Amino acid sequence: MRQPVSLAHACRLINHGPTVLVSSAHEGRRNVMAAAWSMPVEFTPPRVAVVIDKSTFTRELVLAGGRFALNIPCRAIADLTYTVGSTSGRDEDKFSRFAIGAFAGSALALPLIEGCVAWLECRHIPEPHSEMAYDTFFGEVVAAQADRRVFAGGRWAFDDGNAALHTLHHLGGGHFGVIGDVVQGHAG
Amino acid sequence: MRQPVSLAHACRLINHGPTVLVSSAHEGRRNVMAAAWSMPVEFTPPRVAVVIDKSTFTRELVLAGGRFALNIPCRAIADLTYTVGSTSGRDEDKFSRFAIGAFAGSALALPLIEGCVAWLECRHIPEPHSEMAYDTFFGEVVAAQADRRVFAGGRWAFDDGNAALHTLHHLGGGHFGVIGDVVQGHAG
């Protein structure tokens, strides 16, 4: 059900502010953490920003490996999302511990998370000051994929028939708002 | 229906990735624009990042005035949200043109937008490199308010009874996902 998403549409995958899972790898180690704080910063070339705290193992892997992936989880994996946001992978591999399925990204060989509905592989753009002062990491998207059941023709297609695949928006404490209706705004 | 939100809880107002309206003012000029791209970067002190394109009048006002507000719109004002995201305020005041109600912020005297459900007044933290390279502006929240019908006790309280007040999440082209259900994730 995965299909490639053109780089021109890649930023639409996170335009609406979903919680993401950041996956990373370097020299045989790998990790995945939840991050509520990410956003696009540019459509062309597609670039993103994500906040990665200094205490995290993910930060070590991103700095060492020079790459990270943003995986977009959905309602069906709310428990997994909260779990990987509540534990550290420094001492024990989370993929093994929680039986998390992963497949290799097509561009950067990053571990991408099964059960998500979109995936963005990003090259880290080193910005030491932003990383130190604001924990803010920038990256350029070099490949993207999405689940065609909920993202097609370059657009999210949330409807009642795919409710389990709707994106999660972290409110705090493991409570996630889920996208329900879609409304069309009309310009005055 | 507005009540102050403690600075300790301010970042929760945008933690779930809503589209925001950025309002600004300087020397008698004022503006409001929509921005899908914002995020918290730190809880304490509460700090945020927001992408403000080089072409915008808002950018001029933020750089000149040293402050901006993030206003969180809701389903009831989807049309207004799309409208202020589709027009420029450089040549004509959007508040007058579109009959947008505003009230003065308590901390920085910024124009805050009526009909929104939360408001964050921010001091701009100058970061010329991030602004130039990524259009990314940082700010520190110095005061916050929310509509108590939908944010109470430091938490969003989205339910069927306040559906018109649920936040908007821009999917592109004026289509907004609206938060529907709230699910509780359980940590494994």
CSV table of C-alpha atoms in Angstrom, one decimal:
chain,number,residue,atom,x,y,z
A,1,MET,CA,0.0,0.0,0.0
A,2,ARG,CA,3.1,2.2,0.0
A,3,GLN,CA,3.8,4.4,-3.0
A,4,PRO,CA,6.4,7.0,-3.6
A,5,VAL,CA,5.4,10.7,-3.1
A,6,SER,CA,7.1,13.3,-5.3
A,7,LEU,CA,9.4,15.7,-3.6
A,8,ALA,CA,7.2,18.5,-4.7
A,9,HIS,CA,4.4,17.1,-2.4
A,10,ALA,CA,6.6,15.8,0.4
A,11,CYS,CA,6.0,18.7,2.8
A,12,ARG,CA,2.3,18.2,2.6
A,13,LEU,CA,2.8,15.1,4.6
A,14,ILE,CA,3.5,17.1,7.7
A,15,ASN,CA,1.9,20.4,6.7
A,16,HIS,CA,-1.0,19.7,9.1
A,17,GLY,CA,1.1,19.3,12.2
A,18,PRO,CA,1.0,15.6,13.0
A,19,THR,CA,3.1,13.9,15.7
A,20,VAL,CA,6.0,12.1,14.0
A,21,LEU,CA,8.3,9.2,14.9
A,22,VAL,CA,11.9,10.1,14.2
A,23,SER,CA,14.0,7.1,13.2
A,24,SER,CA,17.7,7.0,12.9
A,25,ALA,CA,20.7,4.6,12.5
A,26,HIS,CA,24.4,4.6,12.6
A,27,GLU,CA,27.0,1.8,12.6
A,28,GLY,CA,24.6,-1.0,13.6
A,29,ARG,CA,22.7,1.0,16.2
A,30,ARG,CA,19.2,2.3,15.5
A,31,ASN,CA,16.4,4.1,17.3
A,32,VAL,CA,12.9,5.5,17.0
A,33,MET,CA,11.4,8.3,19.2
A,34,ALA,CA,8.1,10.3,19.1
A,35,ALA,CA,8.3,14.0,18.4
A,36,ALA,CA,5.3,16.3,18.5
A,37,TRP,CA,7.5,19.2,17.4
A,38,SER,CA,8.2,19.3,13.7
A,39,MET,CA,7.3,21.4,10.7
A,40,PRO,CA,8.2,22.0,7.1
A,41,VAL,CA,10.3,25.1,6.5
A,42,GLU,CA,10.4,25.1,2.7
A,43,PHE,CA,8.5,23.4,-0.1
A,44,THR,CA,11.3,23.5,-2.8
A,45,PRO,CA,13.6,22.0,-2.0
A,46,PRO,CA,11.6,20.2,0.7
A,47,ARG,CA,13.1,21.0,4.1
A,48,VAL,CA,11.9,20.3,7.6
A,49,ALA,CA,12.7,21.2,11.2
A,50,VAL,CA,12.3,18.9,14.1
A,51,VAL,CA,13.1,19.3,17.8
A,52,ILE,CA,15.4,16.6,19.2
A,53,ASP,CA,16.3,17.0,22.9
A,54,LYS,CA,19.9,16.9,24.1
A,55,SER,CA,19.1,13.9,26.3
A,56,THR,CA,18.0,11.6,23.5
A,57,PHE,CA,19.9,8.7,22.0
A,58,THR,CA,18.3,9.8,18.7
A,59,ARG,CA,20.3,13.0,18.8
A,60,GLU,CA,23.5,11.0,19.0
A,61,LEU,CA,22.6,8.9,16.1
A,62,VAL,CA,21.5,11.8,13.9
A,63,LEU,CA,24.7,13.7,14.6
A,64,ALA,CA,26.8,10.7,13.9
A,65,GLY,CA,24.8,9.3,10.9
A,66,GLY,CA,23.9,12.6,9.2
A,67,ARG,CA,20.3,11.5,8.5
A,68,PHE,CA,16.9,10.9,10.0
A,69,ALA,CA,13.5,9.8,8.9
A,70,LEU,CA,10.1,11.2,9.9
A,71,ASN,CA,7.5,8.5,10.0
A,72,ILE,CA,3.9,9.6,10.4
A,73,PRO,CA,1.9,7.4,12.7
A,74,CYS,CA,-1.9,7.0,12.7
A,75,ARG,CA,-4.7,6.1,15.0
A,76,ALA,CA,-4.1,2.4,14.7
A,77,ILE,CA,-0.7,2.8,16.4
A,78,ALA,CA,-1.4,5.3,19.1
A,79,ASP,CA,-0.1,2.9,21.7
A,80,LEU,CA,3.2,2.4,19.9
A,81,THR,CA,3.6,6.1,19.4
A,82,TYR,CA,3.2,6.8,23.1
A,83,THR,CA,5.5,3.9,24.0
A,84,VAL,CA,8.4,5.0,21.8
A,85,GLY,CA,7.9,8.5,23.2
A,86,SER,CA,8.1,7.3,26.8
A,87,THR,CA,11.3,5.1,26.7
A,88,SER,CA,14.9,5.4,25.7
A,89,GLY,CA,16.7,3.3,23.2
A,90,ARG,CA,20.1,3.9,24.5
A,91,ASP,CA,20.4,0.8,26.6
A,92,GLU,CA,18.0,-1.5,24.7
A,93,ASP,CA,16.9,-1.6,21.0
A,94,LYS,CA,13.3,-0.4,20.9
A,95,PHE,CA,12.6,-2.3,17.7
A,96,SER,CA,13.4,-5.6,19.4
A,97,ARG,CA,11.9,-4.7,22.8
A,98,PHE,CA,8.5,-3.7,21.4
A,99,ALA,CA,8.5,-5.9,18.3
A,100,ILE,CA,8.4,-2.9,16.0
A,101,GLY,CA,8.4,-3.8,12.3
A,102,ALA,CA,10.8,-1.8,10.1
A,103,PHE,CA,11.7,-1.7,6.4
A,104,ALA,CA,14.7,0.0,4.8
A,105,GLY,CA,14.2,3.4,3.3
A,106,SER,CA,14.9,3.5,-0.4
A,107,ALA,CA,17.3,6.5,-0.3
A,108,LEU,CA,19.2,6.5,2.9
A,109,ALA,CA,18.7,3.0,4.2
A,110,LEU,CA,17.1,4.3,7.4
A,111,PRO,CA,14.7,2.0,9.3
A,112,LEU,CA,11.2,3.1,8.5
A,113,ILE,CA,8.3,2.1,10.8
A,114,GLU,CA,5.7,-0.3,9.6
A,115,GLY,CA,2.1,0.7,10.4
A,116,CYS,CA,2.8,4.4,9.8
A,117,VAL,CA,1.0,6.2,6.9
A,118,ALA,CA,3.9,8.3,5.5
A,119,TRP,CA,7.7,8.3,5.6
A,120,LEU,CA,10.2,11.1,4.8
A,121,GLU,CA,13.9,10.3,4.6
A,122,CYS,CA,16.0,13.4,5.3
A,123,ARG,CA,19.6,14.4,5.1
A,124,HIS,CA,20.6,16.3,8.2
A,125,ILE,CA,21.7,19.9,7.5
A,126,PRO,CA,24.1,20.7,10.3
A,127,GLU,CA,23.2,23.9,12.1
A,128,PRO,CA,25.1,23.8,15.4
A,129,HIS,CA,23.7,27.0,16.8
A,130,SER,CA,20.0,26.1,16.3
A,131,GLU,CA,20.7,22.6,17.6
A,132,MET,CA,22.4,23.9,20.7
A,133,ALA,CA,20.1,26.9,21.5
A,134,TYR,CA,16.7,25.5,20.4
A,135,ASP,CA,17.3,21.7,20.0
A,136,THR,CA,16.1,22.4,16.4
A,137,PHE,CA,17.4,20.2,13.7
A,138,PHE,CA,17.0,21.0,10.0
A,139,GLY,CA,16.9,18.4,7.2
A,140,GLU,CA,16.3,18.1,3.5
A,141,VAL,CA,13.8,15.5,2.4
A,142,VAL,CA,15.4,13.2,-0.3
A,143,ALA,CA,12.7,10.6,-0.6
A,144,ALA,CA,9.1,10.2,0.6
A,145,GLN,CA,6.4,7.6,0.6
A,146,ALA,CA,2.8,7.3,1.8
A,147,ASP,CA,0.1,4.8,2.2
A,148,ARG,CA,-2.1,5.2,-0.8
A,149,ARG,CA,-5.3,4.4,1.2
A,150,VAL,CA,-5.0,7.8,2.9
A,151,PHE,CA,-2.7,9.9,0.7
A,152,ALA,CA,-3.3,10.0,-3.0
A,153,GLY,CA,-2.7,12.4,-5.8
A,154,GLY,CA,-0.4,14.5,-3.6
A,155,ARG,CA,-3.1,15.0,-0.9
A,156,TRP,CA,-4.3,13.6,2.3
A,157,ALA,CA,-7.7,11.9,1.8
A,158,PHE,CA,-9.1,11.5,5.3
A,159,ASP,CA,-12.6,10.1,5.4
A,160,ASP,CA,-14.8,7.8,7.4
A,161,GLY,CA,-13.6,4.8,5.5
A,162,ASN,CA,-10.0,5.1,6.6
A,163,ALA,CA,-10.4,6.4,10.2
A,164,ALA,CA,-7.8,4.0,11.6
A,165,LEU,CA,-5.2,5.7,9.3
A,166,HIS,CA,-5.9,9.3,10.4
A,167,THR,CA,-2.9,11.1,11.8
A,168,LEU,CA,-2.2,11.8,15.5
A,169,HIS,CA,-1.7,15.2,17.1
A,170,HIS,CA,-0.3,15.1,20.6
A,171,LEU,CA,-2.2,17.1,23.2
A,172,GLY,CA,0.0,15.9,26.1
A,173,GLY,CA,0.2,12.9,28.4
A,174,GLY,CA,-0.5,10.4,25.7
A,175,HIS,CA,-3.7,12.1,24.6
A,176,PHE,CA,-3.8,12.4,20.8
A,177,GLY,CA,-6.3,14.5,18.8
A,178,VAL,CA,-7.2,12.6,15.7
A,179,ILE,CA,-8.2,14.4,12.4
A,180,GLY,CA,-11.9,14.0,12.0
A,181,ASP,CA,-13.7,16.1,9.4
A,182,VAL,CA,-12.1,18.1,6.6
A,183,VAL,CA,-13.5,21.5,6.0
A,184,GLN,CA,-13.0,23.8,3.0
A,185,GLY,CA,-12.2,27.4,3.8
A,186,HIS,CA,-13.4,30.0,1.3
A,187,ALA,CA,-11.4,33.1,0.7
A,188,GLY,CA,-13.2,36.4,1.2
B,1,MET,CA,-14.6,33.3,27.7
B,2,ARG,CA,-10.9,34.2,27.6
B,3,GLN,CA,-8.8,33.2,30.5
B,4,PRO,CA,-5.0,33.5,31.1
B,5,VAL,CA,-2.9,30.4,30.5
B,6,SER,CA,0.1,29.9,32.7
B,7,LEU,CA,3.4,30.1,30.9
B,8,ALA,CA,4.1,26.5,32.0
B,9,HIS,CA,1.2,25.4,29.8
B,10,ALA,CA,1.6,27.8,27.0
B,11,CYS,CA,3.3,25.4,24.6
B,12,ARG,CA,0.5,22.9,24.9
B,13,LEU,CA,-1.6,25.4,22.9
B,14,ILE,CA,0.3,24.6,19.8
B,15,ASN,CA,1.7,21.2,20.7
B,16,HIS,CA,-0.7,19.4,18.4
B,17,GLY,CA,0.3,21.3,15.3
B,18,PRO,CA,-2.6,23.6,14.6
B,19,THR,CA,-2.5,26.2,11.8
B,20,VAL,CA,-2.0,29.6,13.5
B,21,LEU,CA,-2.6,33.3,12.6
B,22,VAL,CA,0.4,35.4,13.1
B,23,SER,CA,-0.4,39.0,14.1
B,24,SER,CA,2.0,41.8,14.3
B,25,ALA,CA,2.2,45.6,14.6
B,26,HIS,CA,4.6,48.5,14.5
B,27,GLU,CA,4.2,52.2,14.5
B,28,GLY,CA,0.5,52.2,13.6
B,29,ARG,CA,0.7,49.5,11.0
B,30,ARG,CA,-0.7,46.0,11.8
B,31,ASN,CA,-1.2,42.7,10.0
B,32,VAL,CA,-2.4,39.1,10.3
B,33,MET,CA,-1.4,36.1,8.2
B,34,ALA,CA,-2.0,32.4,8.3
B,35,ALA,CA,0.9,30.1,9.0
B,36,ALA,CA,0.7,26.3,8.9
B,37,TRP,CA,4.3,26.0,9.9
B,38,SER,CA,4.9,26.6,13.6
B,39,MET,CA,6.0,24.5,16.6
B,40,PRO,CA,7.1,24.8,20.2
B,41,VAL,CA,10.9,24.4,20.7
B,42,GLU,CA,11.0,24.5,24.5
B,43,PHE,CA,8.6,24.2,27.4
B,44,THR,CA,10.5,26.3,30.0
B,45,PRO,CA,10.9,29.0,29.1
B,46,PRO,CA,8.2,28.6,26.5
B,47,ARG,CA,9.7,29.2,23.1
B,48,VAL,CA,8.3,28.7,19.6
B,49,ALA,CA,9.4,28.7,16.0
B,50,VAL,CA,7.3,29.9,13.1
B,51,VAL,CA,8.1,30.1,9.4
B,52,ILE,CA,7.5,33.6,7.9
B,53,ASP,CA,8.3,34.0,4.2
B,54,LYS,CA,10.5,36.8,3.0
B,55,SER,CA,7.8,38.1,0.8
B,56,THR,CA,5.4,38.9,3.6
B,57,PHE,CA,4.5,42.2,5.2
B,58,THR,CA,4.3,40.3,8.5
B,59,ARG,CA,8.0,39.7,8.3
B,60,GLU,CA,8.7,43.5,8.0
B,61,LEU,CA,6.5,44.2,11.0
B,62,VAL,CA,8.1,41.4,13.2
B,63,LEU,CA,11.6,42.6,12.4
B,64,ALA,CA,10.7,46.2,13.1
B,65,GLY,CA,8.5,45.6,16.1
B,66,GLY,CA,10.4,42.8,17.8
B,67,ARG,CA,7.2,40.9,18.6
B,68,PHE,CA,4.4,38.7,17.2
B,69,ALA,CA,1.4,36.8,18.4
B,70,LEU,CA,0.2,33.4,17.5
B,71,ASN,CA,-3.6,33.2,17.4
B,72,ILE,CA,-5.1,29.7,17.1
B,73,PRO,CA,-8.2,29.7,14.8
B,74,CYS,CA,-11.0,27.1,15.0
B,75,ARG,CA,-13.5,25.5,12.7
B,76,ALA,CA,-15.9,28.4,13.1
B,77,ILE,CA,-13.4,30.8,11.4
B,78,ALA,CA,-12.0,28.5,8.6
B,79,ASP,CA,-13.0,31.0,6.0
B,80,LEU,CA,-11.3,33.9,7.8
B,81,THR,CA,-8.2,31.7,8.2
B,82,TYR,CA,-8.0,30.9,4.5
B,83,THR,CA,-8.7,34.5,3.6
B,84,VAL,CA,-5.8,36.0,5.6
B,85,GLY,CA,-3.6,33.3,4.2
B,86,SER,CA,-4.4,34.3,0.7
B,87,THR,CA,-4.0,38.0,0.7
B,88,SER,CA,-1.4,40.6,1.6
B,89,GLY,CA,-1.8,43.4,4.1
B,90,ARG,CA,1.0,45.5,2.7
B,91,ASP,CA,-1.3,47.8,0.7
B,92,GLU,CA,-4.5,47.5,2.7
B,93,ASP,CA,-5.2,46.8,6.3
B,94,LYS,CA,-6.7,43.3,6.5
B,95,PHE,CA,-8.6,44.1,9.7
B,96,SER,CA,-10.5,46.8,8.0
B,97,ARG,CA,-10.9,45.1,4.7
B,98,PHE,CA,-12.3,41.9,6.2
B,99,ALA,CA,-13.9,43.3,9.3
B,100,ILE,CA,-11.7,41.3,11.6
B,101,GLY,CA,-12.2,41.9,15.2
B,102,ALA,CA,-9.1,42.4,17.4
B,103,PHE,CA,-8.3,43.2,21.0
B,104,ALA,CA,-5.1,44.3,22.6
B,105,GLY,CA,-2.8,41.7,24.1
B,106,SER,CA,-2.1,42.1,27.8
B,107,ALA,CA,1.7,41.9,27.6
B,108,LEU,CA,2.9,43.4,24.3
B,109,ALA,CA,-0.2,45.3,23.0
B,110,LEU,CA,-0.3,43.2,19.9
B,111,PRO,CA,-3.6,42.9,18.0
B,112,LEU,CA,-5.2,39.6,19.0
B,113,ILE,CA,-7.8,38.0,16.7
B,114,GLU,CA,-11.4,37.6,18.0
B,115,GLY,CA,-13.0,34.3,17.3
B,116,CYS,CA,-9.8,32.4,17.9
B,117,VAL,CA,-9.5,29.9,20.7
B,118,ALA,CA,-6.0,30.7,22.0
B,119,TRP,CA,-3.5,33.5,21.9
B,120,LEU,CA,0.3,33.6,22.5
B,121,GLU,CA,2.2,36.9,22.7
B,122,CYS,CA,5.8,36.4,21.8
B,123,ARG,CA,9.0,38.5,21.9
B,124,HIS,CA,11.0,37.9,18.8
B,125,ILE,CA,14.4,36.4,19.5
B,126,PRO,CA,16.6,37.6,16.6
B,127,GLU,CA,18.3,34.8,14.8
B,128,PRO,CA,19.4,36.3,11.4
B,129,HIS,CA,20.9,33.1,10.0
B,130,SER,CA,17.8,30.9,10.7
B,131,GLU,CA,15.6,33.7,9.4
B,132,MET,CA,17.6,34.0,6.2
B,133,ALA,CA,18.3,30.4,5.5
B,134,TYR,CA,15.0,28.8,6.6
B,135,ASP,CA,12.6,31.7,7.1
B,136,THR,CA,12.4,30.4,10.7
B,137,PHE,CA,11.7,32.9,13.4
B,138,PHE,CA,12.1,32.1,17.1
B,139,GLY,CA,10.2,33.8,19.9
B,140,GLU,CA,9.6,33.5,23.6
B,141,VAL,CA,6.1,33.4,24.9
B,142,VAL,CA,5.5,36.1,27.5
B,143,ALA,CA,1.7,35.8,27.9
B,144,ALA,CA,-1.0,33.3,26.8
B,145,GLN,CA,-4.7,33.1,26.9
B,146,ALA,CA,-7.3,30.5,25.8
B,147,ASP,CA,-11.1,30.1,25.5
B,148,ARG,CA,-12.1,28.2,28.5
B,149,ARG,CA,-14.8,26.4,26.6
B,150,VAL,CA,-12.2,24.3,24.9
B,151,PHE,CA,-9.0,24.7,26.9
B,152,ALA,CA,-9.2,24.3,30.7
B,153,GLY,CA,-6.9,23.1,33.5
B,154,GLY,CA,-3.9,23.4,31.2
B,155,ARG,CA,-5.4,21.0,28.6
B,156,TRP,CA,-7.3,21.1,25.4
B,157,ALA,CA,-10.8,19.6,25.9
B,158,PHE,CA,-12.1,18.8,22.5
B,159,ASP,CA,-15.5,17.1,22.6
B,160,ASP,CA,-18.7,16.9,20.6
B,161,GLY,CA,-20.2,19.8,22.5
B,162,ASN,CA,-17.6,22.3,21.3
B,163,ALA,CA,-17.0,21.1,17.7
B,164,ALA,CA,-17.1,24.6,16.3
B,165,LEU,CA,-14.1,25.5,18.5
B,166,HIS,CA,-11.8,22.6,17.4
B,167,THR,CA,-8.5,23.6,15.9
B,168,LEU,CA,-7.6,23.6,12.2
B,169,HIS,CA,-4.8,21.7,10.5
B,170,HIS,CA,-4.0,22.9,7.0
B,171,LEU,CA,-3.8,20.1,4.4
B,172,GLY,CA,-3.3,22.5,1.5
B,173,GLY,CA,-5.5,24.6,-0.8
B,174,GLY,CA,-7.8,25.8,2.0
B,175,HIS,CA,-8.6,22.3,3.1
B,176,PHE,CA,-8.3,22.0,6.8
B,177,GLY,CA,-8.4,18.8,8.9
B,178,VAL,CA,-10.3,19.4,12.1
B,179,ILE,CA,-9.5,17.5,15.3
B,180,GLY,CA,-12.3,15.0,15.9
B,181,ASP,CA,-11.9,12.3,18.5
B,182,VAL,CA,-9.2,12.2,21.2
B,183,VAL,CA,-7.6,8.8,21.8
B,184,GLN,CA,-5.4,7.8,24.8
B,185,GLY,CA,-2.2,6.0,23.9
B,186,HIS,CA,-1.0,3.4,26.4
B,187,ALA,CA,2.7,2.9,26.9
B,188,GLY,CA,3.9,-0.7,26.5
